[in-house]
Each structure stands twice: as structure tokens, then as C-alpha cells.
GROMACS .gro file of C-alpha atoms in nm:
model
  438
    1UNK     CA    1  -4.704   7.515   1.561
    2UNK     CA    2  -4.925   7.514   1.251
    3UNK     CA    3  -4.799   7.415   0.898
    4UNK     CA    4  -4.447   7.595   0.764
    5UNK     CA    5  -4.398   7.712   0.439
    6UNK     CA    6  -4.098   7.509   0.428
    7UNK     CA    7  -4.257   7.115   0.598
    8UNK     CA    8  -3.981   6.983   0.342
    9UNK     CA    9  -3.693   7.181   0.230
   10UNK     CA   10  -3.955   7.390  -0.008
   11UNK     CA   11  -4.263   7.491  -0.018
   12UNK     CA   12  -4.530   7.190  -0.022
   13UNK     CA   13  -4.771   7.423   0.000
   14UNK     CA   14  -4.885   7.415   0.194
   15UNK     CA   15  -5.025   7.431   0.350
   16UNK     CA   16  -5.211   7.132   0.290
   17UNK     CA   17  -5.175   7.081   0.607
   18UNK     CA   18  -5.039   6.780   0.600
   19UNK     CA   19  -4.698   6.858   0.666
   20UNK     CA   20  -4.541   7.009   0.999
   21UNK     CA   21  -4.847   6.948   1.200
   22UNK     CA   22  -4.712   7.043   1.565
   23UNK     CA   23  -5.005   7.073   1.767
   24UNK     CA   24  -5.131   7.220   2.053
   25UNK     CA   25  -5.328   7.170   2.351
   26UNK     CA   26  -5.485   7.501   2.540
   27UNK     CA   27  -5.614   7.570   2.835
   28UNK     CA   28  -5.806   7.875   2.838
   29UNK     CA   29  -5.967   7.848   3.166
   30UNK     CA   30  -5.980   8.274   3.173
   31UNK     CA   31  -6.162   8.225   2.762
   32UNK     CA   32  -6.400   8.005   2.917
   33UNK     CA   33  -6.486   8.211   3.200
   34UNK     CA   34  -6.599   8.484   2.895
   35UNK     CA   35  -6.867   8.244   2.789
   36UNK     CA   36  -7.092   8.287   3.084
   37UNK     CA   37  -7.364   8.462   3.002
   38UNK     CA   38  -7.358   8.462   2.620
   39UNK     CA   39  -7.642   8.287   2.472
   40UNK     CA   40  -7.603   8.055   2.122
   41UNK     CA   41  -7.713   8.174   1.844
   42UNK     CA   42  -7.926   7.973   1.630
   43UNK     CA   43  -7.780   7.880   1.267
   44UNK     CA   44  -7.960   8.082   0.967
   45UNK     CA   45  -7.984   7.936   0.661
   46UNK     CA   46  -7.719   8.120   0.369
   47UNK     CA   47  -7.930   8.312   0.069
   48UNK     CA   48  -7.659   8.368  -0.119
   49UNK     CA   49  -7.324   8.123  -0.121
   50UNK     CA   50  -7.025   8.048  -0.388
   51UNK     CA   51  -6.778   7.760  -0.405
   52UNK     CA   52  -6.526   8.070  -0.251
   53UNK     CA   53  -6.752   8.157  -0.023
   54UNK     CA   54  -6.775   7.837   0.237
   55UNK     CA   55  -6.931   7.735   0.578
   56UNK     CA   56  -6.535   7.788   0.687
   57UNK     CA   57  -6.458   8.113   0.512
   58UNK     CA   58  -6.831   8.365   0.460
   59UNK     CA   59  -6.858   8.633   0.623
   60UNK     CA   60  -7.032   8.637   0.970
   61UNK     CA   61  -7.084   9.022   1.024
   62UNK     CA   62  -7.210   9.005   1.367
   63UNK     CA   63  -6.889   8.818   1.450
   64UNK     CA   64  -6.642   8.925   1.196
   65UNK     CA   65  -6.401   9.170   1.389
   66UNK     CA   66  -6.463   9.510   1.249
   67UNK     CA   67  -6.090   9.613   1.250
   68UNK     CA   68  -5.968   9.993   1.289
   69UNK     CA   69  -5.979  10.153   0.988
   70UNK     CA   70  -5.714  10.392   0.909
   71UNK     CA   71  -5.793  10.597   0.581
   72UNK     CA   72  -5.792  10.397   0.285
   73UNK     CA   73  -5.691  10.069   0.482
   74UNK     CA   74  -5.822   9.855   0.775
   75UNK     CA   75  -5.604   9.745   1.020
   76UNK     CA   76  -5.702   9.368   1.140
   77UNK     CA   77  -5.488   9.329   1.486
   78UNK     CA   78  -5.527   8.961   1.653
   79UNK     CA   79  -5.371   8.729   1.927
   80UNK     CA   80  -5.367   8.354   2.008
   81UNK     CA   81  -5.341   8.206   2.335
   82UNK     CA   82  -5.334   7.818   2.319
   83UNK     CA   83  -5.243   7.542   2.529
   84UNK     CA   84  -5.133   7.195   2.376
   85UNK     CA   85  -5.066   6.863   2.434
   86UNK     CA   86  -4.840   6.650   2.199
   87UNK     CA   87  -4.821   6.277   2.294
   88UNK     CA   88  -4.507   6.305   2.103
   89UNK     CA   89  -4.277   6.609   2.069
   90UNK     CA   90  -3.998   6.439   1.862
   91UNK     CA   91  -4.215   6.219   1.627
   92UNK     CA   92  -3.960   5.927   1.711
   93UNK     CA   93  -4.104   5.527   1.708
   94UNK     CA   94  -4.156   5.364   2.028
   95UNK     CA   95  -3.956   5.620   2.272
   96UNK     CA   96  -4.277   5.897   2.277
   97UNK     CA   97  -4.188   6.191   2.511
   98UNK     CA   98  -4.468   6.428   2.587
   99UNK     CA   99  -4.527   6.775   2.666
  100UNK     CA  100  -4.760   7.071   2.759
  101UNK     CA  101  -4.701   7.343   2.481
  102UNK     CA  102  -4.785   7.740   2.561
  103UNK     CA  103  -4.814   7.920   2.223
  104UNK     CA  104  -4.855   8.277   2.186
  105UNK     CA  105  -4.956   8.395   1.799
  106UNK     CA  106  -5.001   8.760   1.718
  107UNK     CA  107  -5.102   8.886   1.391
  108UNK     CA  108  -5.137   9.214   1.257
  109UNK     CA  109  -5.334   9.280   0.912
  110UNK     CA  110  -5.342   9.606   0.753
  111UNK     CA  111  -5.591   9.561   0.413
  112UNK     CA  112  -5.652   9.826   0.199
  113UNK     CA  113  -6.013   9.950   0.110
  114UNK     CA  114  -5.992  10.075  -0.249
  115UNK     CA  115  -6.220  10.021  -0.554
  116UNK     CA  116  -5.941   9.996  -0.759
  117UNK     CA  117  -5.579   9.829  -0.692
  118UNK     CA  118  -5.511   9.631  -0.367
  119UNK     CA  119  -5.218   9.654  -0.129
  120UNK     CA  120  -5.203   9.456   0.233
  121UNK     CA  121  -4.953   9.444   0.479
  122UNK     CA  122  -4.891   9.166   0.716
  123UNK     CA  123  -4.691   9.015   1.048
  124UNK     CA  124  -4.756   8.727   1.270
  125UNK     CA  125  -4.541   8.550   1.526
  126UNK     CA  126  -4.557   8.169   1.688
  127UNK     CA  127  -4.376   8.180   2.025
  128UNK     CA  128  -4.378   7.784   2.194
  129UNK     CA  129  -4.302   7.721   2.530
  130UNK     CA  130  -4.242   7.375   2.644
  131UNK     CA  131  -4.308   7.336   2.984
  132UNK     CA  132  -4.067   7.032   3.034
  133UNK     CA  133  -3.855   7.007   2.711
  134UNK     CA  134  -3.735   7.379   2.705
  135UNK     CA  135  -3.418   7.295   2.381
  136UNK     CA  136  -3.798   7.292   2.182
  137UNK     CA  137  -3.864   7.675   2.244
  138UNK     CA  138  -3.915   7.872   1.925
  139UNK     CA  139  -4.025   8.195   1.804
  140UNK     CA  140  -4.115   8.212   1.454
  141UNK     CA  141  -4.188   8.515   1.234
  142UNK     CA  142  -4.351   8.612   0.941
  143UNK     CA  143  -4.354   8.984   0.768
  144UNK     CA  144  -4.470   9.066   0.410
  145UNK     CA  145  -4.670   9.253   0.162
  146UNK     CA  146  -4.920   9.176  -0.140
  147UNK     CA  147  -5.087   9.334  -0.419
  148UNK     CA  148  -5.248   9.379  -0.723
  149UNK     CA  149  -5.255   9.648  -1.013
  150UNK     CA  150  -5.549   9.697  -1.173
  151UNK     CA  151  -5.367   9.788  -1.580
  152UNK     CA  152  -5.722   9.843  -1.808
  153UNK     CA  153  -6.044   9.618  -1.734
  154UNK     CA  154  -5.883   9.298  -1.860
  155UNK     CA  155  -5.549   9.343  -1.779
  156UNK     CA  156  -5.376   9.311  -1.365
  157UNK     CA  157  -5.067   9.258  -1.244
  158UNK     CA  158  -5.022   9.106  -0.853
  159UNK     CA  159  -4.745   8.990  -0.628
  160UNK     CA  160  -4.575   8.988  -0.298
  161UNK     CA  161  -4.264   8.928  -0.072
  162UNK     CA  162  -4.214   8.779   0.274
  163UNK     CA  163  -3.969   8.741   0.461
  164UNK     CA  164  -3.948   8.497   0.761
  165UNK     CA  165  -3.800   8.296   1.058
  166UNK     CA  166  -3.925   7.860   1.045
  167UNK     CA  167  -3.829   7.599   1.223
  168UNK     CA  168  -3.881   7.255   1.057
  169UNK     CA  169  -4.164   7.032   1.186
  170UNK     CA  170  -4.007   6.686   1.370
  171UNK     CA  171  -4.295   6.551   1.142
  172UNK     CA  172  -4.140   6.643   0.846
  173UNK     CA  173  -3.926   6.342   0.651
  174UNK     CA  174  -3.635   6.580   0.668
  175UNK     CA  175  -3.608   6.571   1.025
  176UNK     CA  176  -3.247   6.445   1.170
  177UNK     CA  177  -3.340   6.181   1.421
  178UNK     CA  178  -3.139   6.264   1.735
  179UNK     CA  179  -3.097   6.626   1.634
  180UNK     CA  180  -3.107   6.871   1.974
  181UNK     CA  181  -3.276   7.159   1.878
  182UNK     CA  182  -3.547   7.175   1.590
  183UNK     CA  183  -3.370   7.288   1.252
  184UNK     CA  184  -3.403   7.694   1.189
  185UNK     CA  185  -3.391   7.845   0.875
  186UNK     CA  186  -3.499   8.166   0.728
  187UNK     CA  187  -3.707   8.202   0.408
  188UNK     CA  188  -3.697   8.470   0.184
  189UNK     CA  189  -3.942   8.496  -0.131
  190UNK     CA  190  -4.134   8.716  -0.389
  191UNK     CA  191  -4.393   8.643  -0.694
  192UNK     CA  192  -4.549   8.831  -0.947
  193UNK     CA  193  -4.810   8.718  -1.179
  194UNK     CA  194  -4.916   8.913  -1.522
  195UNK     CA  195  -5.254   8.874  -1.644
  196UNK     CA  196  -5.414   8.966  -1.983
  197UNK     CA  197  -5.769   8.883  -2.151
  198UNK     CA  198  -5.817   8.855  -2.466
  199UNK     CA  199  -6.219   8.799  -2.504
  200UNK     CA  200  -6.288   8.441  -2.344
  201UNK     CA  201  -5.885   8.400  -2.396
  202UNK     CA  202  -5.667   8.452  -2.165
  203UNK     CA  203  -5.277   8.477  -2.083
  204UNK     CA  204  -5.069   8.451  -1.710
  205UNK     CA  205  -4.680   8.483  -1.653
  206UNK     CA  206  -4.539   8.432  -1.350
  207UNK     CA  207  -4.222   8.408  -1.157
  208UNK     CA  208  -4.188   8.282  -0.799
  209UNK     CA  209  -3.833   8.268  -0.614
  210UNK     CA  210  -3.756   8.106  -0.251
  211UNK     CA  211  -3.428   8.157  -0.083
  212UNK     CA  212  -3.363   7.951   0.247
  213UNK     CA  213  -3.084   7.985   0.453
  214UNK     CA  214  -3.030   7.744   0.742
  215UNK     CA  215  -2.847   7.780   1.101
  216UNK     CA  216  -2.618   7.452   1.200
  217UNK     CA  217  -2.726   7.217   1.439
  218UNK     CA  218  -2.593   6.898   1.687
  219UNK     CA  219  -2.696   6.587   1.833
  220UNK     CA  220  -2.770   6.525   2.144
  221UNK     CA  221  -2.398   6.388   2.195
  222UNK     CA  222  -2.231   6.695   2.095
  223UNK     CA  223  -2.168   6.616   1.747
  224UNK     CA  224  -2.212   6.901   1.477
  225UNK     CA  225  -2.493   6.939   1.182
  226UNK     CA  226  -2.414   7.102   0.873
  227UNK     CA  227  -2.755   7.240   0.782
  228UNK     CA  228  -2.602   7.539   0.626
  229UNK     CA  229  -2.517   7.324   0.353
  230UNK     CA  230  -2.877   7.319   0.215
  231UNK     CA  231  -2.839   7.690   0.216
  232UNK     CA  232  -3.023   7.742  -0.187
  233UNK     CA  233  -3.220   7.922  -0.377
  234UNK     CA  234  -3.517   7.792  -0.629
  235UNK     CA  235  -3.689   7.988  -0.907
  236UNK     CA  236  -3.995   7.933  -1.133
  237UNK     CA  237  -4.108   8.072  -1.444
  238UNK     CA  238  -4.433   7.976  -1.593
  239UNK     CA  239  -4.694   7.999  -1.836
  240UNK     CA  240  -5.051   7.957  -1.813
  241UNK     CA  241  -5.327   8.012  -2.126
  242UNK     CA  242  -5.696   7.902  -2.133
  243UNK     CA  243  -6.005   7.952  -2.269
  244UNK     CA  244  -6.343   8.086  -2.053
  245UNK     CA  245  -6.701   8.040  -2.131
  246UNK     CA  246  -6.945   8.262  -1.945
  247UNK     CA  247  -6.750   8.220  -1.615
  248UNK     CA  248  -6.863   7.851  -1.564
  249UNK     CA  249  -6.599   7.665  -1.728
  250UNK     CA  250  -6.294   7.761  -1.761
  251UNK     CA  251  -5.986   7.524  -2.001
  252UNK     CA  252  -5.604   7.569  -1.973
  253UNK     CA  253  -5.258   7.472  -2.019
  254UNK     CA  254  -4.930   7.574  -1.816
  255UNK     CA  255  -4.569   7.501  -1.847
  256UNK     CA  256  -4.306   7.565  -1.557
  257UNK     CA  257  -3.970   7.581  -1.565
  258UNK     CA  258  -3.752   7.548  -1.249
  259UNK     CA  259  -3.413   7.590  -1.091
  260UNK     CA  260  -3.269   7.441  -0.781
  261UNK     CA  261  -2.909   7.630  -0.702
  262UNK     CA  262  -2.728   7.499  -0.347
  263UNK     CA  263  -2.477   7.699  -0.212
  264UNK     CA  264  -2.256   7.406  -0.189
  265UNK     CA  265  -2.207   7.153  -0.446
  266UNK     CA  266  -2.196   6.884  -0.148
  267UNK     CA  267  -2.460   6.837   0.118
  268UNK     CA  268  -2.446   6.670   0.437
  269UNK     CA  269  -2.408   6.331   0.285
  270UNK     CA  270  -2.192   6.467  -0.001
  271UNK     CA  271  -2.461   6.531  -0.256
  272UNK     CA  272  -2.453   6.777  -0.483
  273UNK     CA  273  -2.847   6.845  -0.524
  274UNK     CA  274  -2.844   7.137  -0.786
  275UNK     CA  275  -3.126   7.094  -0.994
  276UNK     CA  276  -3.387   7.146  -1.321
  277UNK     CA  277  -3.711   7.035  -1.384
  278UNK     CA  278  -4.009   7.130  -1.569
  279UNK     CA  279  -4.378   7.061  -1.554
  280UNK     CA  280  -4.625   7.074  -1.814
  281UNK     CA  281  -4.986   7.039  -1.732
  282UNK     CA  282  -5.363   7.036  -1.890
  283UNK     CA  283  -5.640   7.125  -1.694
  284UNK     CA  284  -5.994   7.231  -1.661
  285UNK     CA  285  -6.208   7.421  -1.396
  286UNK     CA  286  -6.557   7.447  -1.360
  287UNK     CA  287  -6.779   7.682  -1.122
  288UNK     CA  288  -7.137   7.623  -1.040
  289UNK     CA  289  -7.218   7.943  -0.847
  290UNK     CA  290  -7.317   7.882  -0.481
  291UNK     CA  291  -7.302   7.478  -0.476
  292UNK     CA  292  -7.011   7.305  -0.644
  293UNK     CA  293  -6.603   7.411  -0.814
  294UNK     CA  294  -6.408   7.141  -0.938
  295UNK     CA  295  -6.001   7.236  -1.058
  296UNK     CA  296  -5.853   6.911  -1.197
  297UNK     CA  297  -5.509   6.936  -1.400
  298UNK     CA  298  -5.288   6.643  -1.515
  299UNK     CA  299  -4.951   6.640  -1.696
  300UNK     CA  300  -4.618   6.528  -1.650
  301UNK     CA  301  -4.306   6.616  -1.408
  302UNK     CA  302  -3.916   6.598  -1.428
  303UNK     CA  303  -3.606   6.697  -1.245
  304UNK     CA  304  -3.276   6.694  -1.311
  305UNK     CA  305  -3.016   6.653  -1.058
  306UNK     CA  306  -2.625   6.766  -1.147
  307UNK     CA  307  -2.519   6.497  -0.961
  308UNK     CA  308  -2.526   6.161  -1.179
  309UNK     CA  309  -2.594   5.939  -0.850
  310UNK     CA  310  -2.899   6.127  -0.844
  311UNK     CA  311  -2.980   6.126  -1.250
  312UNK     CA  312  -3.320   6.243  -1.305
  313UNK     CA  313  -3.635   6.133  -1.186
  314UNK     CA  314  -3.983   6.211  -1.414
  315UNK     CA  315  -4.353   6.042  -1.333
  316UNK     CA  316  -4.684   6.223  -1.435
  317UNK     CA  317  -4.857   6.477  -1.216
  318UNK     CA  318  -5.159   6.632  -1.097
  319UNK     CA  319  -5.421   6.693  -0.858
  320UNK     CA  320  -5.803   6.796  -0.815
  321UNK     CA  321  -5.943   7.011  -0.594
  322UNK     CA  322  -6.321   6.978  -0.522
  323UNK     CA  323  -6.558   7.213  -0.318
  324UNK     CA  324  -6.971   7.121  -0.261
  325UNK     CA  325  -7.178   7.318  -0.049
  326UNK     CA  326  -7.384   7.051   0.046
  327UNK     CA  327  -7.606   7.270   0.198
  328UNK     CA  328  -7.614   7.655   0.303
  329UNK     CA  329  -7.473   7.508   0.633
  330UNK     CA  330  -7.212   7.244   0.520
  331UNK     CA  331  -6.924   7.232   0.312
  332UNK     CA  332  -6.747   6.928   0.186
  333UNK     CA  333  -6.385   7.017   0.033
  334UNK     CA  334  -6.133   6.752  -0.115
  335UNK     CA  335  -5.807   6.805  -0.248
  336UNK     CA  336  -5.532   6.506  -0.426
  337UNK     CA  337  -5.233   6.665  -0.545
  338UNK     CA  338  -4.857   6.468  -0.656
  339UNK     CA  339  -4.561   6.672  -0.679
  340UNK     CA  340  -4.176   6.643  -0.632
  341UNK     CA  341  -4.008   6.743  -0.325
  342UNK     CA  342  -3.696   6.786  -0.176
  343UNK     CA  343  -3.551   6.611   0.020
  344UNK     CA  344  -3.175   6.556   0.291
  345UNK     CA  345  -3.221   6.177   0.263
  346UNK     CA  346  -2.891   5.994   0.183
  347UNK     CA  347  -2.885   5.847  -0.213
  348UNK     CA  348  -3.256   6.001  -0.275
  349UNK     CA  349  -3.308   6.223  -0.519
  350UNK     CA  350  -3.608   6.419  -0.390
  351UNK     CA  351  -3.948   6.199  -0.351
  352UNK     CA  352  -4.293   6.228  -0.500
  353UNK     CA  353  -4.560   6.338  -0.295
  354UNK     CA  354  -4.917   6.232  -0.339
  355UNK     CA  355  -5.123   6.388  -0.090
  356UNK     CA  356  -5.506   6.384  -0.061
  357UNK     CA  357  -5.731   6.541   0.176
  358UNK     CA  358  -6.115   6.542   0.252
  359UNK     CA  359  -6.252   6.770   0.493
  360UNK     CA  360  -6.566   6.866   0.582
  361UNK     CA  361  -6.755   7.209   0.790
  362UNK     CA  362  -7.056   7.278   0.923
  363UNK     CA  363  -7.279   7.532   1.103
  364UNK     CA  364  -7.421   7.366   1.385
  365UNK     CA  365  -7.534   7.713   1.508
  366UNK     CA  366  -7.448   8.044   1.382
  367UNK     CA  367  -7.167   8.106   1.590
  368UNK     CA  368  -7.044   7.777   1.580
  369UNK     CA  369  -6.889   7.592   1.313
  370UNK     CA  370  -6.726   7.182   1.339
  371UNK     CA  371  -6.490   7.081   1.146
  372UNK     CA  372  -6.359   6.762   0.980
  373UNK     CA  373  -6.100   6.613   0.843
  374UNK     CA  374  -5.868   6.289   0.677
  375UNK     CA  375  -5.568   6.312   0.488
  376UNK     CA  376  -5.304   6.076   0.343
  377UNK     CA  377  -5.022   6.101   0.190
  378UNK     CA  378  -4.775   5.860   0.023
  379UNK     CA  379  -4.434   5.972  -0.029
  380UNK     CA  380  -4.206   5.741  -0.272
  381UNK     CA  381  -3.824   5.792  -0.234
  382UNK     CA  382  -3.684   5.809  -0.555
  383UNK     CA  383  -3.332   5.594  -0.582
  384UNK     CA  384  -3.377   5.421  -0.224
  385UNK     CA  385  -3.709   5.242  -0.221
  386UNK     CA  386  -3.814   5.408   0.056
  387UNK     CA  387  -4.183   5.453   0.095
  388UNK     CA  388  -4.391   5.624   0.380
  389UNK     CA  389  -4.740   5.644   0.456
  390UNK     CA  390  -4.904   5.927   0.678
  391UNK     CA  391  -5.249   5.904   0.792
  392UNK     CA  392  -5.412   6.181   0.991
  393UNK     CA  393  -5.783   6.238   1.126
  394UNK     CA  394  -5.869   6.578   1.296
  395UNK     CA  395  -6.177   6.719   1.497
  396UNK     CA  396  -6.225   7.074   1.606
  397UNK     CA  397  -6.483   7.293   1.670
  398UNK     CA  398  -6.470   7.736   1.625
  399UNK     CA  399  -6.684   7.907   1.863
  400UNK     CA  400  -6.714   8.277   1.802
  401UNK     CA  401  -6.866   8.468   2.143
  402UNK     CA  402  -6.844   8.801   1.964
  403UNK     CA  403  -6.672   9.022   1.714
  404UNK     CA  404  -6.334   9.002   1.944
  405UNK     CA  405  -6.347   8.685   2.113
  406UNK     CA  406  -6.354   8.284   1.975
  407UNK     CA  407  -6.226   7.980   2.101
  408UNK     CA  408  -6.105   7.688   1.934
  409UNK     CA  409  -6.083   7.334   2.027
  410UNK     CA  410  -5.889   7.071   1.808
  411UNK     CA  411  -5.802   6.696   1.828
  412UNK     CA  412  -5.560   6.598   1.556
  413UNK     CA  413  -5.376   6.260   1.512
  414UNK     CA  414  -5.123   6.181   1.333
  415UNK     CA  415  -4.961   5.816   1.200
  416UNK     CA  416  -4.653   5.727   0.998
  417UNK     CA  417  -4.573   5.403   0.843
  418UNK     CA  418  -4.230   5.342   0.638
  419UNK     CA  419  -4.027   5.019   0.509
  420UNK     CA  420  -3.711   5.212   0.639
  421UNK     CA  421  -3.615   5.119   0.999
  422UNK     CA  422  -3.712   5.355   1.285
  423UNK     CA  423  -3.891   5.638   1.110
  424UNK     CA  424  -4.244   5.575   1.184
  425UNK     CA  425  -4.464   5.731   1.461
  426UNK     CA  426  -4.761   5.802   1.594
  427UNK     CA  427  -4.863   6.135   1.837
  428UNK     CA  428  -5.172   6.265   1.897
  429UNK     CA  429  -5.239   6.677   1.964
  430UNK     CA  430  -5.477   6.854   2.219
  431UNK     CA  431  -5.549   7.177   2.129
  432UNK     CA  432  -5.782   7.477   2.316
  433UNK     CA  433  -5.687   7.814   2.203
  434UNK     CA  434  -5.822   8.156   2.280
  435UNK     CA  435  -5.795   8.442   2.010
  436UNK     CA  436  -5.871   8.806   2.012
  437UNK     CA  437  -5.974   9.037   1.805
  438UNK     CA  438  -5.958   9.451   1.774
   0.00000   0.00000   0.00000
């Protein structure tokens, strides 16, 4: 129900959140019953906080589950219980059908403790249950593995691999409007990133691959969707140098090359959507311990598409991504980035993405953190003129009773406007969850 790697045909990532944004409402009458008896704890002013260290994200110790620790790892076991309403399961204009959602997350963590070299496992499910609509039952999974190797003082190498089970979001612009079923696919990937100082210089390499491999739908009539014809794989190489002074500041540069290889040479529409594109970007970061981190990076962005209906399509890029601690108790975070993405819609090539969120946390008491949050984003079909606009507002609140238990209230809504016929909506999401911790 929250955001999938794949809200697009690729990775947005992110994710922003802004993409696949199925909600949920919860009733946790049996969570609330916990509360009685548990005083609030009063909110205590931070001593020591960084721009990665955030009302959302520090450390709460009296409320942090400890985990089970299991030689040189810790093991981090959780569930999620939540109940949700969507005002509108399919995302369609002017025919909303609701629902009441059930959605049942585990997670297992297993971290490792050492002083030197890192290595953490992880799964997680999200099982839905519609009570009324049951062709929108899911399960989702998600298994993988990270690290990093520590080479000499100034030199690591990290990466990881996942493999997983998504369904795509209705939300998403992908989505096939009178489609049955939600559209599966599974998503393999792996990275690795090489790292190497040179005094206040450094050097990065990197490589990132994504395979997706989609199962084949129908309408509601019976007829048959060829998903498995946006069965493809997309790789990245890049480069990344900069220059650091005293850990403050920090300037770089980074190229990226890509490939986009289909199993098919024609899509559903008859497409062939094999691709290259590169990016080139400048940027700058700058990190005033404990109150402010600004990343902002600008350059330029092109794809080529085998197919000469498609051509190429190239625009500059960027983004920015600011953090303020306002105070020891709030946070204010915003985020603009504009990248290409892919994209099923007949005669486009893929569409550019501009996407900017602002979002704001804070500790009302010490076990209790609100949260905050607009977003926009403005996709541009290239080739068609199609444009869409999606606005969305959220509200929630995190209340920790102890080191195993917190619930979690959220109101999110959710608005799309387009110049194409029949492709905006709006649906609002209720959402109380239970989770628990070992």
C-alpha cells in the first residue's frame, strides 16, 4: 500500500512518495485498548542534532525497539496491522468506488554490529484485503541484502540486491483504465558503488541494474493485456568526482550513462521503446552540523529511443534537497527533483517528471511526533502534449507507547488534473495502523 519501487515502469525513487500512494485506513480498536494506562511523556529538548539526524529519524532509546541480538548482528523483527479507507480504489474520474482495506506488513531486519564493514539482511511483506472489491487482493514481497567494505581509511566499496514481488499503484500514469486486476510484476536489481579519497578529492563509480518482468492482464470484458511485453532490463554506469572542505561543503560533478533493453521490440501499442540516455550534472552540498544540509545539482538529460516515432527527447535537469532543524523539536525537509520516466502511453516517448515536496515534523511530546506534508508534481508527455498535475496534502501523527508498540494515524489526499480526457481523480485515504516490535 505504500510507495513501489516501480510507481512508473522504473524506479522514481522513490520513494518520494509521490507515486503509488494506496492508502489505508485502520482500525486498531485492540492498539487502542494498549494505551490505557500509559502516561505521555513530555518532549525534551535535543543536545546534540545533525541534518541526518531529524525529529523523524533520531534515535528515541526509551522507545527504539531493542531488537534480539544474535552475535555480531541484531535482528529487528516487526509487524503492521492497519485498517484503511480509500474514497477511491481505482483512481478513475467521476465513477469513485470505495473500500475498507486490511493490510498486514511484516518485516524482518537482521543489521550487523561491527566496527568495521557492514552487512544487513532484510524481508518485508504487504498483504491487502479488500473487504468488498476482493480482484484488488495482493501480497507483495521484498527480500535483499546490503553492504559495505571498509578497503584502507579512505577507500569503501558498498552494494546490494533485492529481489521482489509489486503491483503497480492505480495512481500511477501507467495504469490501464478498465484493467481487472492491478498489474504484477517482479523486480530484480543490484548496485555497487566504489569510493576512493584522495585528500579533500574524491572519486565514486557505480553501476545499478533493474530487471522487471510483468504477468498479463484483462479488462473487465474479458479482453487480454500484454504486459509481458514491457518485460526489460535498464542499466547505469556513472561517475561522480568532487572536491571537500573540512566536511562543510562539499563540490561535484557526475555523468551517467544508461540503457533501456525490452524484451520485445513492440509494446502494447507497437512501440519499440529500447533506449539510451545520459545525464551529466554539477552540483554542490553543504552541511551545517545540527541545523541546516542543502544538496542542489543541475545539468542536462537525454534519451534516445530506437524507435524514430519516438526520436529523442533532452531538457535540463535537477533537483535540491533541503533539511532545517528549525528547532531541536521540528524539522522542515523539502525536496524538487525533474527526471525522465517511462512510460506505456501510446505515441509518448517517456515524460519528464518534476516533482517537489515540503514536509514538515515535530515533537509535540516525546513520544509523539506530527507530521506534514505537500507535494506536486507536473508530468509533461513528451510527443503527445499531454500534461498532468498531482497535488497531494497529508496529516499523520506516530505515537510510540513503548519500545514494542506505536500507532499511527494518517490522512492523505490525493488530486489529479490532465488535458487528456478521463484521467484525472481525486481519493482521499484513512489510515490507523498498529505496529509491533521485538
Amino acid at each position: 500500500m505504500y510507495d513501489r519501487p516501480l510507481a512508473r515502469l522504473h524506479p522514481a525513487a522513490e520513494t518520494t512518495e509521490a507515486g503509488g500512494l494506496k492508502r489505508r485506513l485502520l482500525l486498531a480498536a485492540a492498539g487502542l485498548a494498549l494505551t490505557g494506562g500509559l502516561a505521555a511523556v513530555p518532549a525534551n529538548a535535543q543536545t546534540e542534532t545533525s541534518p541526518d539526524d531529524t525529529v523523524a529519524t533520531r534515535q528515541h532509546p526509551e522507545f527504539d525497539p531493542p531488537g534480539i541480538r544474535m552475535g555480531g548482528f541484531i535482528l529487528y523483527p516487526s509487524v503492521t496491522l492497519d485498517e484503511v479507507f480509500d474514497s477511491n480504489i481505482y483512481a478513475t474520474q467521476g465513477h469513485d468506488t470505495s473500500d475498507l482495506i486490511t493490510v498486514l506488513q511484516p518485516k524482518l531486519e537482521l543489521k550487523s554490529n561491527w566496527n568495521v564493514h557492514q552487512l544487513n539482511l532484510h524481508a518485508s511483506g504487504d498483504i491487502d484485503w479488500y473487504a468488498q472489491h476482493s480482484r484488488e487482493n495482493y501480497a507483495n514481497y521484498d527480500i535483499g541484502a546490503d553492504g559495505r567494505l571498509e578497503v584502507y581509511h579512505d577507500a569503501w566499496i558498498s552494494g546490494g540486491a533485492d529481489y521482489s514481488l509489486w503491483h503497480l499503484p492505480r495512481t500511477s500514469p501507467n495504469n490501464i483504465v478498465g484493467q481487472a486486476d492491478p498489474t504484477e510484476y517482479n523486480q530484480a536489481s543490484a548496485n555497487v558503488v566504489g569510493h576512493k579519497e584522495f585528500g579533500n578529492l574524491f572519486v565514486e563509480l557505480g553501476d545499478s541494474y533493474n530487471r522487471y518482468d510483468f504477468t498479463n492482464a484483462q479488462t473487465f470484458d474479458g479482453r487480454a493485456i500484454m504486459w509481458e511485453r514491457q518485460n526489460h532490463d535498464e542499466n547505469e554506469v556513472s561517475v561522480r568526482t568532487g572536491y571537500t572542505i573540512q566536511g562543510l561543503y562539499e563540490l561535484y560533478v557526475k555523468g551517467a550513462y544508461n540503457t533501456r533493453n525490452y524484451d520485445s521490440t513492440s509494446d502494447m501499442s507497437g512501440f519499440n521503446r529500447n533506449s539510451n540516455g545520459y545525464t551529466v550534472l554539477v552540483g554542490g552540498k553543504y552541511n551545517l552540523t545540527g541545523i541546516t544540509s542543502i544538496d542542489l545539482f543541475a545539468g542536462y538529460r537525454s534519451q534516445d529511443y530506437d524507435d524514430v516515432r519516438l526520436g529523442t527527447f533532452s531538457a535540463p535537469t535537477g533537483g535540491a534537497k533541503i533539511t532545517w532543524n528549525v528547532t531541536p523539536l521540528t524539522t522542515v525537509t523539502g525536496e524538487i527533483t525533474r527526471d525522465i520516466d517511462e512510460t506505456i502511453v501510446v505515441g509518448a516517448a517517456g515524460y519528464f517528471a518534476t516533482k517537489e515536496t515540503v514536509a514538515a515534523d515535530h515533537e509535540l511530546l516525546r513520544n509523539l511526533i506530527l507530521h506534514l506534508q505537500l507535494s506536486h508534481e507536473a508530468d509533461d508527455f513528451q510527443n503527445i502534449g499531454r500534461t498532468d498535475d498531482v497535488y497531494g496534502v497529508g496529516l499523520g501523527a506516530k505515537y510510540m507507547m513503548n519500545q514494542m508498540t506505536a500507532i499511527n494515524v494518517r490522512y492523505n489526499y490525493q488530486i489529479r488534473s490532465s488535458n487528456g480526457a478521463g484521467i484525472g481523480y481525486a481519493d482521499h485515504n484513512i489510515l490507523v495502523g498498529l505496529t509491533l516490535h521485538l
